[in-house]
Amino acid sequence: MENKVKNEWLEWLKAIIVAVVIAFFVHTFIFATSIVEGESMEPTLENGERVIFNKFIYIINEPKRGDIIIIQHPNKNYVKRIIALPGETIEVANNELYINGEKYQETFLSEEISKKTGRFGPIVIPEDSYFVMGDNRGISKDSRNGLGYIQRDEIIGRSEVIIYPFSEWDLTR
């Protein structure tokens, strides 16, 4: 009987160790969480929301326009939306976004918010760089005013799901 109890404890210990190793692997290489700080991504993401981001996706794929990404900077991580890709020309004129001379429809923005983007460009995005903006254009620190171009190696993942608060469970893409 004592041997059976000892074997059961060993099996439980093995299961716990395997679970911890798997959780560590998943958190380190595949998924992690981030807390949205500030209002720069409203209404898509709000201050205090916790999101799961996919670290693995950009190992097998390149970032795409419209992706909501996590950017790693020395002092802070940022959550922003990719607007323009390497080598593209971007311009905002008359409250409209143009990429490579063609009007780009930003379906994720209200007309009121798109008017706060300001006028800029045309500018050409350097190779291996991305142009990002927050969805709340009037107050966002982004490629227009402080973050500059985002290098490929600064992008650590793509936001996938809002996990907290629970009432906001939603896909962010």
Steps between C-alpha positions, in 0.01 A plus 500: 500500500779743592672430166177574312464839674865581427451415129189716486692797645779446246247496215346824626844658533589397143172644370559829680857528371387428141221759533744764628748428219224522237366825650850648504557400136164641385552828688859542382463408134135508394257715704537766767283772649526876495303774672377792289618825655336824397232595251697498174329186362142593594239396406661171387692447824439690822724596790549211742393221267721194497568338163661175396757551230643245263882493504529216250304652209781725377750216501302335221330807342578866439298775670206624292323832470224520760667265749489622858851440625702511818814713461788450739683820594766535770275671755155377403304277264249663267185368333442653153353420159719450193401755238780481241750232406867523398555690175148645483418868464250639751317831504204651682321779316146635549449255789562205266781245520682419176738209459704498180265768364182298558238591757497247783172439682559479876186309600614486863478881539200726534488805273548724804822321605642488147476882489745513791776324306641827373671568171838350423707349226550378252776295661663176393531233767859366520569132437461276809285772661130547562281805550258462791222709649260468787130484421435811713694725265470827690693379805709209374877496532595312184712516183383857437617647827743321724534133419625549147528207265474161667776255417404140426691370804304734733173321416460224757151377419149553367209568732248219473237508774382728780494285812424755771263642595295190430208708373724614213606158369551565133736437212702817442563432135 
